[in-house]
PDB file of C-alpha atoms and ligand atoms in Angstrom:
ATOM      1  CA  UNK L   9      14.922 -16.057   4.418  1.00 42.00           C
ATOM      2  CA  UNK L  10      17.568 -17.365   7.268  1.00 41.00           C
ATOM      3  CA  UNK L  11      16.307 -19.998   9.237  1.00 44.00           C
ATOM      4  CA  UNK L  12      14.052 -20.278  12.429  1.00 47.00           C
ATOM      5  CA  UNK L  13      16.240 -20.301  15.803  1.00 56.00           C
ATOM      6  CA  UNK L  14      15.172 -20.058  19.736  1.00 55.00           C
ATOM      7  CA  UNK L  15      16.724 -16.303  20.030  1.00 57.00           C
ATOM      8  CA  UNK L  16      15.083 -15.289  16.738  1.00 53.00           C
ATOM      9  CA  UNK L  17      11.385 -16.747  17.788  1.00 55.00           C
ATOM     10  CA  UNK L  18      12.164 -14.635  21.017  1.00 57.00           C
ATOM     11  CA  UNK L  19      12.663 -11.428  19.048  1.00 52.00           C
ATOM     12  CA  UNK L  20       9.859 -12.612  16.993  1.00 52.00           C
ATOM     13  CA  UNK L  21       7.513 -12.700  19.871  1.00 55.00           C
ATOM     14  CA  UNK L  22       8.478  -9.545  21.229  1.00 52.00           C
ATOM     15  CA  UNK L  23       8.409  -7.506  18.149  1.00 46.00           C
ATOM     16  CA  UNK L  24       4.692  -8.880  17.491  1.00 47.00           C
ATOM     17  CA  UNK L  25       3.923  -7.600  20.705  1.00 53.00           C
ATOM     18  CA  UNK L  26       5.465  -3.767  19.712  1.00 46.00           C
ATOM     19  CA  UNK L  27       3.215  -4.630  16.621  1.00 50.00           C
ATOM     20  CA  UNK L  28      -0.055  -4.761  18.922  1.00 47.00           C
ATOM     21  CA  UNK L  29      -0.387  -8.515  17.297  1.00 47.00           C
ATOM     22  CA  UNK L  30      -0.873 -10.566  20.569  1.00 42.00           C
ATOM     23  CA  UNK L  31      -4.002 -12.426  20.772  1.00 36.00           C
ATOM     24  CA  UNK L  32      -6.060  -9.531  22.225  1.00 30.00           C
ATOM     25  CA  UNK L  33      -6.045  -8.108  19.137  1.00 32.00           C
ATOM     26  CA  UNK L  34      -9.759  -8.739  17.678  1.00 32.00           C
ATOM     27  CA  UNK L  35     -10.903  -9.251  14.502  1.00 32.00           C
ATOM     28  CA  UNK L  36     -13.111  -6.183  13.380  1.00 34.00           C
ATOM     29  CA  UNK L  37     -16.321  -7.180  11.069  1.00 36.00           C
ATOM     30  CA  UNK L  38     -14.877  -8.592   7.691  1.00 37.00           C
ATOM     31  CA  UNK L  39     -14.600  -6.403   4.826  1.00 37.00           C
ATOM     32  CA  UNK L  40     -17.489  -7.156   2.577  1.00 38.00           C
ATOM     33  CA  UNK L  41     -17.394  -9.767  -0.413  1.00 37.00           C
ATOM     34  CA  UNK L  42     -17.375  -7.687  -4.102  1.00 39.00           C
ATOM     35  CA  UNK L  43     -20.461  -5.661  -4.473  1.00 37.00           C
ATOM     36  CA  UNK L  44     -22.007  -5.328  -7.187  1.00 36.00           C
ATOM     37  CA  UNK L  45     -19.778  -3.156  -9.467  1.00 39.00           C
ATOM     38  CA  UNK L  46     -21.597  -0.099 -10.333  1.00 39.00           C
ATOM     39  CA  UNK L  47     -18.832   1.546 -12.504  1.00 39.00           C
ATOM     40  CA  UNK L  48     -18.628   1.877 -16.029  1.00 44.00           C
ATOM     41  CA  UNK L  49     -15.138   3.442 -17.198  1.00 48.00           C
ATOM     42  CA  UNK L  50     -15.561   6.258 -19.961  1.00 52.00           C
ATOM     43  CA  UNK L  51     -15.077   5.319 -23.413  1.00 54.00           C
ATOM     44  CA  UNK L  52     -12.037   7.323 -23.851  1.00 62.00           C
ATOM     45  CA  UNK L  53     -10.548   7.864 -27.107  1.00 75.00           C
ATOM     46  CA  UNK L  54      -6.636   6.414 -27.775  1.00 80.00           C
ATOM     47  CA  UNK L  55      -5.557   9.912 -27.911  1.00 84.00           C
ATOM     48  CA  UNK L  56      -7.756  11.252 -25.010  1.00 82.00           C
ATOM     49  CA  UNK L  57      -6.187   8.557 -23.351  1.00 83.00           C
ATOM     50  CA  UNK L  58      -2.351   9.020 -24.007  1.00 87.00           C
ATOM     51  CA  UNK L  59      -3.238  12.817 -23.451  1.00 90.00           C
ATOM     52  CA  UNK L  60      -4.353  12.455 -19.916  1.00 94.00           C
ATOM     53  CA  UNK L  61      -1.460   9.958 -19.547  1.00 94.00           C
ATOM     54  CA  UNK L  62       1.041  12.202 -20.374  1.00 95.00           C
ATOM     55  CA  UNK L  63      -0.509  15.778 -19.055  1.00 96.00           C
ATOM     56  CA  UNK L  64      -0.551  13.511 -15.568  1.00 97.00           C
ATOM     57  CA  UNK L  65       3.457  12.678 -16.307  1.00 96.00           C
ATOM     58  CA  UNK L  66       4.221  16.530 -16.431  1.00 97.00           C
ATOM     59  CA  UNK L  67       2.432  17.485 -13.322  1.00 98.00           C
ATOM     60  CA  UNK L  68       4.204  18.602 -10.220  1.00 98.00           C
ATOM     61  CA  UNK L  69       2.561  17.977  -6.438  1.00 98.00           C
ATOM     62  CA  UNK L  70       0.346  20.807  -6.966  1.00 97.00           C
ATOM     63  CA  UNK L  71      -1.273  20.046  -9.776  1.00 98.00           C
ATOM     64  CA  UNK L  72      -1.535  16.239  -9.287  1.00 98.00           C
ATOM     65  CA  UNK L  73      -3.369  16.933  -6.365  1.00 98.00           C
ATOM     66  CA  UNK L  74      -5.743  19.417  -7.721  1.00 98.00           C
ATOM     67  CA  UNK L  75      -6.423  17.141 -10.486  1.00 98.00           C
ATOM     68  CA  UNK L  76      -7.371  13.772  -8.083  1.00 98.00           C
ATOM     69  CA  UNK L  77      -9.371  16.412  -6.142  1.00 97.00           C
ATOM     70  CA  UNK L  78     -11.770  16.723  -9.633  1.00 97.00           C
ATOM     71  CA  UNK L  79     -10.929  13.277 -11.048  1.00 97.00           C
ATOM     72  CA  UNK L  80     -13.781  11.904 -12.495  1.00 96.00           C
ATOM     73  CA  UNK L  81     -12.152   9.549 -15.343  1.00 96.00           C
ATOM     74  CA  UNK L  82     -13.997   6.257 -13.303  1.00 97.00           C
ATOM     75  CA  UNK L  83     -16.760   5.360 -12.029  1.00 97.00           C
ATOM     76  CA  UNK L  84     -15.722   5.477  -8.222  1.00 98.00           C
ATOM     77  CA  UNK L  85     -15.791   9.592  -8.417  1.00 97.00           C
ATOM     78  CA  UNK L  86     -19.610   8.659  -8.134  1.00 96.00           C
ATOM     79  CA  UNK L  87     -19.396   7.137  -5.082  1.00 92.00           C
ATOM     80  CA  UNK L  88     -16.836   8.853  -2.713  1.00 97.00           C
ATOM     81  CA  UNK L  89     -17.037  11.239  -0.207  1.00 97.00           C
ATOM     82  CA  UNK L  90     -13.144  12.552  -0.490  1.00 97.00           C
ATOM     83  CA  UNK L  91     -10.674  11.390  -2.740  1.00 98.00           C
ATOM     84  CA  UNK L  92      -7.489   9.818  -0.920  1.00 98.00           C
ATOM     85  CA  UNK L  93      -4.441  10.990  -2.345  1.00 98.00           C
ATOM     86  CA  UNK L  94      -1.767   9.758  -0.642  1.00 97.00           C
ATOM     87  CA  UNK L  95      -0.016  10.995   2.691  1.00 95.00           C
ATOM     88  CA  UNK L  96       3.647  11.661   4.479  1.00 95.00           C
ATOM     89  CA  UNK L  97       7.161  12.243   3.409  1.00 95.00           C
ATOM     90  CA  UNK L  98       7.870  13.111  -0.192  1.00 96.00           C
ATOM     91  CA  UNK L  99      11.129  12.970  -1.035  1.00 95.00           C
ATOM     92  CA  UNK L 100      10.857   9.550   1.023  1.00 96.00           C
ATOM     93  CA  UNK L 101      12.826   6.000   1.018  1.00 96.00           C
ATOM     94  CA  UNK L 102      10.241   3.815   1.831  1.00 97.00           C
ATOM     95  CA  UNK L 103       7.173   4.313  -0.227  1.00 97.00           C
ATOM     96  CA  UNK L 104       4.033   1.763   1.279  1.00 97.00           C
ATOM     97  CA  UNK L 105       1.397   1.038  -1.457  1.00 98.00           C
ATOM     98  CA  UNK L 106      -2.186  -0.119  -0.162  1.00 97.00           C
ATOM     99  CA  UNK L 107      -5.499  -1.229  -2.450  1.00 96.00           C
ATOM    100  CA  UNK L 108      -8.102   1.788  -1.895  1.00 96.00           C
ATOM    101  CA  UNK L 109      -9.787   4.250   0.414  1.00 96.00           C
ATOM    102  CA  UNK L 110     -11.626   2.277   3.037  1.00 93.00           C
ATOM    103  CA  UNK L 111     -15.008   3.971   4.781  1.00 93.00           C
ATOM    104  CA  UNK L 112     -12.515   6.126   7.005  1.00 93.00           C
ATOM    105  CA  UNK L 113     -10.143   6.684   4.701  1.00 95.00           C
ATOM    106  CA  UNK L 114     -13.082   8.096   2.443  1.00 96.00           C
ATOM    107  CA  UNK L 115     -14.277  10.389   5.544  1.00 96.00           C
ATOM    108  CA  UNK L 116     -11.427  11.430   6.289  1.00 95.00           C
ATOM    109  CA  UNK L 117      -9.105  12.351   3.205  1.00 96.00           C
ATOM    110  CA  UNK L 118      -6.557  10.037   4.635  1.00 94.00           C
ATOM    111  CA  UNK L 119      -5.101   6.846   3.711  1.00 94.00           C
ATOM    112  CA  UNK L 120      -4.779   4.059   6.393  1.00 94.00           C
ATOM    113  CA  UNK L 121      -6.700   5.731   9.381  1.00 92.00           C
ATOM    114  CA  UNK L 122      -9.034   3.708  12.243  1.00 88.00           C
ATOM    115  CA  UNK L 123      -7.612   0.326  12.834  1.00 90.00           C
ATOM    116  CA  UNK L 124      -5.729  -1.038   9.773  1.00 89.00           C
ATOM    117  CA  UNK L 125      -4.084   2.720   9.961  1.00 93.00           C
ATOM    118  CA  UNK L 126      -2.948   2.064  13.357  1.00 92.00           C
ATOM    119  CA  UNK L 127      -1.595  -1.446  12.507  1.00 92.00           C
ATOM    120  CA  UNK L 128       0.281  -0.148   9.807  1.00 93.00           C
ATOM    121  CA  UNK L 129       1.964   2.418  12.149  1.00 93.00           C
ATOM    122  CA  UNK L 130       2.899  -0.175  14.351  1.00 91.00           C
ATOM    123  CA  UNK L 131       4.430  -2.125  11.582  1.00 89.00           C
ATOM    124  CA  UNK L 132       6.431   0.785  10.440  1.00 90.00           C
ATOM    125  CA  UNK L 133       7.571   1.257  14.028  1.00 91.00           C
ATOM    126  CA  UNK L 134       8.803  -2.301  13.956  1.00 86.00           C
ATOM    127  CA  UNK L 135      11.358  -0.924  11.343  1.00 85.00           C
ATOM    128  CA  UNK L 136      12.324   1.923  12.755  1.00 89.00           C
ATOM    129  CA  UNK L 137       9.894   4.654  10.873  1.00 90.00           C
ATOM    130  CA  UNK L 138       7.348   6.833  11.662  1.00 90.00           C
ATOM    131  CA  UNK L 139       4.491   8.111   9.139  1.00 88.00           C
ATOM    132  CA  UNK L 140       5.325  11.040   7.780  1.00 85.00           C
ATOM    133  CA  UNK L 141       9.109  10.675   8.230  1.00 91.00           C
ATOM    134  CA  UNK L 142      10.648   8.388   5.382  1.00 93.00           C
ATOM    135  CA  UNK L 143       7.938   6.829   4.704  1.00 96.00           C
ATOM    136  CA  UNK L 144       4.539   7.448   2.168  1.00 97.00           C
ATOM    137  CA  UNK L 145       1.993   6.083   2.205  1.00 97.00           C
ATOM    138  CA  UNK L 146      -0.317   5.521  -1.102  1.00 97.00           C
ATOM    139  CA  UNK L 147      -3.382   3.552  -2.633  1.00 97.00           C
ATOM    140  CA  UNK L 148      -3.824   2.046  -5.765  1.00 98.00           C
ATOM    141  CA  UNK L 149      -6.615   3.409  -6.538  1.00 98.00           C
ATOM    142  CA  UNK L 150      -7.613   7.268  -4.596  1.00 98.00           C
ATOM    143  CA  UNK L 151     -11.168   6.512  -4.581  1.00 98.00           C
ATOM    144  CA  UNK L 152     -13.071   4.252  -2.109  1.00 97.00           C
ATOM    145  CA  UNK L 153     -14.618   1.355  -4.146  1.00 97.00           C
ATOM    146  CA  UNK L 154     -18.139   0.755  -2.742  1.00 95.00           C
ATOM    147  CA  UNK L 155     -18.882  -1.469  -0.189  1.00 92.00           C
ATOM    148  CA  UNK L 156     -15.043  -1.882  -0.010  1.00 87.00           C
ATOM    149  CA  UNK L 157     -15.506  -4.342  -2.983  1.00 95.00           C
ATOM    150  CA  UNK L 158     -11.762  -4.590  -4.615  1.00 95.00           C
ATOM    151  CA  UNK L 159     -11.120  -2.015  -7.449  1.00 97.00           C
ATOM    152  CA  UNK L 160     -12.294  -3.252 -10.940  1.00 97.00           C
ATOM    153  CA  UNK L 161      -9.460  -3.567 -13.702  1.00 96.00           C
ATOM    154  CA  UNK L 162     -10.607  -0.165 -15.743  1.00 96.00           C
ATOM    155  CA  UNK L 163     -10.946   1.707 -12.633  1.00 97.00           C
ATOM    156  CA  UNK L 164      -7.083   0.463 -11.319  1.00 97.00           C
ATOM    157  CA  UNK L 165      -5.970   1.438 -15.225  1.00 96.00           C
ATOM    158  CA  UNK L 166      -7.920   4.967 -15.233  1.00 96.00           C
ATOM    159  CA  UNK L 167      -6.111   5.754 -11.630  1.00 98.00           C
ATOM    160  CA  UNK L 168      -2.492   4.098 -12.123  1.00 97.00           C
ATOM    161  CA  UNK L 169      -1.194   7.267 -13.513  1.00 97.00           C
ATOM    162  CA  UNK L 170      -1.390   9.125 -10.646  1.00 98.00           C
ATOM    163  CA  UNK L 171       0.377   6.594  -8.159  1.00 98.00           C
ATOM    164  CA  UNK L 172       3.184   6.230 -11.547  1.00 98.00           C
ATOM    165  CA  UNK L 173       3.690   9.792 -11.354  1.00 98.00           C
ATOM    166  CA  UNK L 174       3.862  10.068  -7.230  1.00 98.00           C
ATOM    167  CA  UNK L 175       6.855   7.510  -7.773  1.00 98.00           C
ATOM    168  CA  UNK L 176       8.203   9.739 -10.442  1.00 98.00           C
ATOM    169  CA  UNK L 177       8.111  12.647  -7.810  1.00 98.00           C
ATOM    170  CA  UNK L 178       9.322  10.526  -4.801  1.00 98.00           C
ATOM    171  CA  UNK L 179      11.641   8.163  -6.253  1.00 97.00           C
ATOM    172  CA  UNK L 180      11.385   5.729  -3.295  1.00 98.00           C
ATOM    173  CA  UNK L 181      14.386   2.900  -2.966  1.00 97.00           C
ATOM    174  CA  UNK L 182      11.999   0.790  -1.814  1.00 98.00           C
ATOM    175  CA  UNK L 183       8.104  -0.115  -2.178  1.00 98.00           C
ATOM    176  CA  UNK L 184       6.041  -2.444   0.065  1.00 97.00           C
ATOM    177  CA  UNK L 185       2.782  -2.926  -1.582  1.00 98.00           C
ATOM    178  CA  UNK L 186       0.421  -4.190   1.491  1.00 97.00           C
ATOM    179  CA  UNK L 187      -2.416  -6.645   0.241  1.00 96.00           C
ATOM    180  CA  UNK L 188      -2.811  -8.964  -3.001  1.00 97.00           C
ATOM    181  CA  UNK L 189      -4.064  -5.982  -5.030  1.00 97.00           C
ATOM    182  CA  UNK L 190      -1.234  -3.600  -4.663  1.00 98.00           C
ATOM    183  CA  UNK L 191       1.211  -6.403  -5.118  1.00 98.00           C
ATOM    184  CA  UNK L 192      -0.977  -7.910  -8.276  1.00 98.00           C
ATOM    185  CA  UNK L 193      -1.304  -4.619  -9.985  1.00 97.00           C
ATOM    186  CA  UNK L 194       2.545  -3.047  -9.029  1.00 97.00           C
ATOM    187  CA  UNK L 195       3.713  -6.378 -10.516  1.00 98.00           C
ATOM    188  CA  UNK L 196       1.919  -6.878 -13.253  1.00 97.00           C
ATOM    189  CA  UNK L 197       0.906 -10.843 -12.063  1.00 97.00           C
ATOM    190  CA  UNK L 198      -1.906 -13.062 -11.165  1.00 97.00           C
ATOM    191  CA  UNK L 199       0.173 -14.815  -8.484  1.00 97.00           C
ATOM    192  CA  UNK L 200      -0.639 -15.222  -4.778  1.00 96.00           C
ATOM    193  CA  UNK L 201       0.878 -13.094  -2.252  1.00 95.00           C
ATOM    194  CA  UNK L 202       2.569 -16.023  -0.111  1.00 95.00           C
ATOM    195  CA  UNK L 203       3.944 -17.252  -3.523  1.00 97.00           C
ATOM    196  CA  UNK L 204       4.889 -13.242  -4.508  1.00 98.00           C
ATOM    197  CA  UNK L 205       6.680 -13.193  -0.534  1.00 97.00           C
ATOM    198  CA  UNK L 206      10.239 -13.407   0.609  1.00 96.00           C
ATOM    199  CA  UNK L 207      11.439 -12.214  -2.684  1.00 96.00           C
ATOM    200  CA  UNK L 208      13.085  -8.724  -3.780  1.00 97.00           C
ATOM    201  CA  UNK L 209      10.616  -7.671  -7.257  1.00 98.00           C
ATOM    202  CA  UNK L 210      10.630  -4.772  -9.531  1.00 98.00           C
ATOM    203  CA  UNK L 211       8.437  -1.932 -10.443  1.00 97.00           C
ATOM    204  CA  UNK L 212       9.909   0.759 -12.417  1.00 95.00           C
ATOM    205  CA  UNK L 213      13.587  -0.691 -11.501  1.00 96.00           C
ATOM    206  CA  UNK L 214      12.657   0.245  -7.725  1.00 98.00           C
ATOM    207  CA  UNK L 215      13.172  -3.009  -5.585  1.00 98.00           C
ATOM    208  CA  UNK L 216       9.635  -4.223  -4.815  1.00 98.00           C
ATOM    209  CA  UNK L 217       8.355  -6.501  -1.237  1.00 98.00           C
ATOM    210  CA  UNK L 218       4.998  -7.996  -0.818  1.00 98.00           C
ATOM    211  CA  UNK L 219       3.386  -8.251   2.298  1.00 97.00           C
ATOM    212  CA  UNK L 220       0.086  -8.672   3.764  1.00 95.00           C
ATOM    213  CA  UNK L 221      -2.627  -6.005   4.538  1.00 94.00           C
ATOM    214  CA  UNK L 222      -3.213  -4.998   7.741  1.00 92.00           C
ATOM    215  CA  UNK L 223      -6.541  -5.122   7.261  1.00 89.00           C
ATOM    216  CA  UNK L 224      -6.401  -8.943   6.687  1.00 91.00           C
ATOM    217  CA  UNK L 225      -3.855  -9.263   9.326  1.00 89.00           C
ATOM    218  CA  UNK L 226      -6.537  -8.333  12.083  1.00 90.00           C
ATOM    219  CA  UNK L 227      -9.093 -10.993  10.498  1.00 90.00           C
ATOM    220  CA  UNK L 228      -6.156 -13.589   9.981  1.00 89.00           C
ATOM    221  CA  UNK L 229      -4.073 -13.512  12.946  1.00 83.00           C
ATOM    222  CA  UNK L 230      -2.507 -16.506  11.596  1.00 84.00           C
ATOM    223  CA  UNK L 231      -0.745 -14.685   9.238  1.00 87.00           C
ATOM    224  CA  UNK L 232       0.953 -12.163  11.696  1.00 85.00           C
ATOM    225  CA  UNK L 233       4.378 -13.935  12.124  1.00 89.00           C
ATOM    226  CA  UNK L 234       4.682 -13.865   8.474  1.00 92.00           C
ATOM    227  CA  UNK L 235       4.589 -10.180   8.079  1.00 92.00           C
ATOM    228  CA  UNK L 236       7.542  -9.493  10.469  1.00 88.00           C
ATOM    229  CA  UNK L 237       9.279 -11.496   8.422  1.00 93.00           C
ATOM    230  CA  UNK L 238       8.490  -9.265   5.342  1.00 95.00           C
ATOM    231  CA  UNK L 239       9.425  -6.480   7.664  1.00 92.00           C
ATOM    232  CA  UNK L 240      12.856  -7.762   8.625  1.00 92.00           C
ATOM    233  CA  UNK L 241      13.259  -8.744   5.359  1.00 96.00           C
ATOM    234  CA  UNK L 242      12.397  -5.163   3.930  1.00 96.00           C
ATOM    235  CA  UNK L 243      14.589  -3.843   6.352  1.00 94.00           C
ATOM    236  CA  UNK L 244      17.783  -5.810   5.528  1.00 95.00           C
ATOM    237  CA  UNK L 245      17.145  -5.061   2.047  1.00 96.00           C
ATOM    238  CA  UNK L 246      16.924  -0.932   2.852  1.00 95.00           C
ATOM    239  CA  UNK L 247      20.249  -1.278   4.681  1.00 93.00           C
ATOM    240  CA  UNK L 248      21.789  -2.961   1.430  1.00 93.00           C
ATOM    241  CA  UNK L 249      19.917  -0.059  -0.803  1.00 92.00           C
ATOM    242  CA  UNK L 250      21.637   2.394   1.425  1.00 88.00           C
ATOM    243  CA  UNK L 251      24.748   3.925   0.363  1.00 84.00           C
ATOM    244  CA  UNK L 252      27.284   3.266   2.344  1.00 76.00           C
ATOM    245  CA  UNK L 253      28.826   5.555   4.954  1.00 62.00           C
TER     246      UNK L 253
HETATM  247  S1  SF4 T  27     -10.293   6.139  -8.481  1.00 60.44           S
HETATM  248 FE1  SF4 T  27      -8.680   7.322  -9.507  1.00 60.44          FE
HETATM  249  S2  SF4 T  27      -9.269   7.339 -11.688  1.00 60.44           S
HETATM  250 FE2  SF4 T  27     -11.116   6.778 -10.491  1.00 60.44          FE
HETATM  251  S3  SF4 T  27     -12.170   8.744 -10.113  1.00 60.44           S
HETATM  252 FE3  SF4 T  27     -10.845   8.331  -8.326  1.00 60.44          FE
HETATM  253  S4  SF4 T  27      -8.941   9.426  -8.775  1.00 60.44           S
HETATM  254 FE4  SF4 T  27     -10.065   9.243 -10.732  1.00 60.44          FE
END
């Protein structure tokens, strides 16, 4: 990361504003601690397993969708209201990859609605996109984990097939995962997000940038200057990605 100046701290200030992150913001109520985890993963077989791995790995939009729609291989099918596939551009560059279905998200189909949603628009505004256009927008997991609790391990392995084969489909050049879960599970790591920050990673071979949550970022306003930093970071590293001309 280049270092701090009076001109940059300026632009700083006035991008946080764009971003809606001035000190009016206010915290909404704080996401509940784990609830109790009421899932139990089916015992698949090896083969059942590999099976549904690689019917998943053949599927085209259609049928991935239809098949999330009746997805019952963990125990957060129990629980939801819609499944939350994933929403916006598909052949896009920027792919954004959040933790799970909140209570709106479950209402409404949607990922990223109410105010994290609107955060996270802002932030993409900051670099220049607009949902829908170059930009999707995915979960780890499609299913809302109760009591917004964090997904289990067997319920992020049971759903990881679907977001592998949405980055099969889109081939994004770049991923921000948004939280410690996405980053965690895209990475395959135990490590915190502020160590995980300000450094280009890999999933897949696609060029990989952690950054906060919005979710946290309206509890931790702390944290706010740190994720335009990820975003000008991301965006330097799209322009580089680019090709040229
Ligand atoms: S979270 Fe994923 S694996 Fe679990 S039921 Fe929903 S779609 Fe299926």
């Amino acid at each position: 990361m280049t270092p701090d100046n009076p001109s940059r701290r300026s632009r700083r200030k006035e991008v946080l504003r764009e971003l809606g992150l001035g000190p009016l913001w206010r915290a909404r109520a704080p996401m509940g601690p784990s609830a109790a985890q009421d899932t139990i993963a089916p015992a698949f077989p090896a083969d059942a397993i590999a099976g549904r791995v690689a019917a998943i790995r053949s599927m085209d939009w259609s049928e991935l969708e239809a098949s999330v729609a009746a997805c019952t291989a963990c125990g957060l099918c129990r629980s939801r209201t819609h499944t939350v596939f994933g929403v916006g551009d598909r052949r896009a560059d920027w792919l954004c990859v959040g933790e799970g279905p909140g209570a709106e998200e479950d209402a409404r189909g949607e990922p990223f609605v109410g105010p994290s949603g609107r955060l996270l628009d802002n932030m993409l505004a900051a670099v220049g996109l607009m949902r829908g256009r170059g930009v999707y927008i995915a979960n780890i997991v499609k299913c809302r984990p109760p009591g917004n609790r964090n997904p289990a391990p067997d319920e992020m392995e049971q759903c990881a097939p679907y977001l592998a084969r949405q980055i099969e489909l889109i081939q994004p050049r770049l991923i921000v995962t948004l939280g410690r879960i996405a980053a965690q599970n895209l990475l395959h790591t135990d490590a915190s997000i502020a160590s995980l920050r300000g450094r280009l990673h890999r999933h897949a071979g696609i060029p990989v940038i952690v950054t906060y949550h919005p979710a946290y970022l309206l509890r931790t306003l702390a944290d706010k200057a740190k994720v335009w930093e990820d975003l000008c970071f991301a965006r330097s590293t799209m322009q580089d990605l680019m090709p040229a001309g």
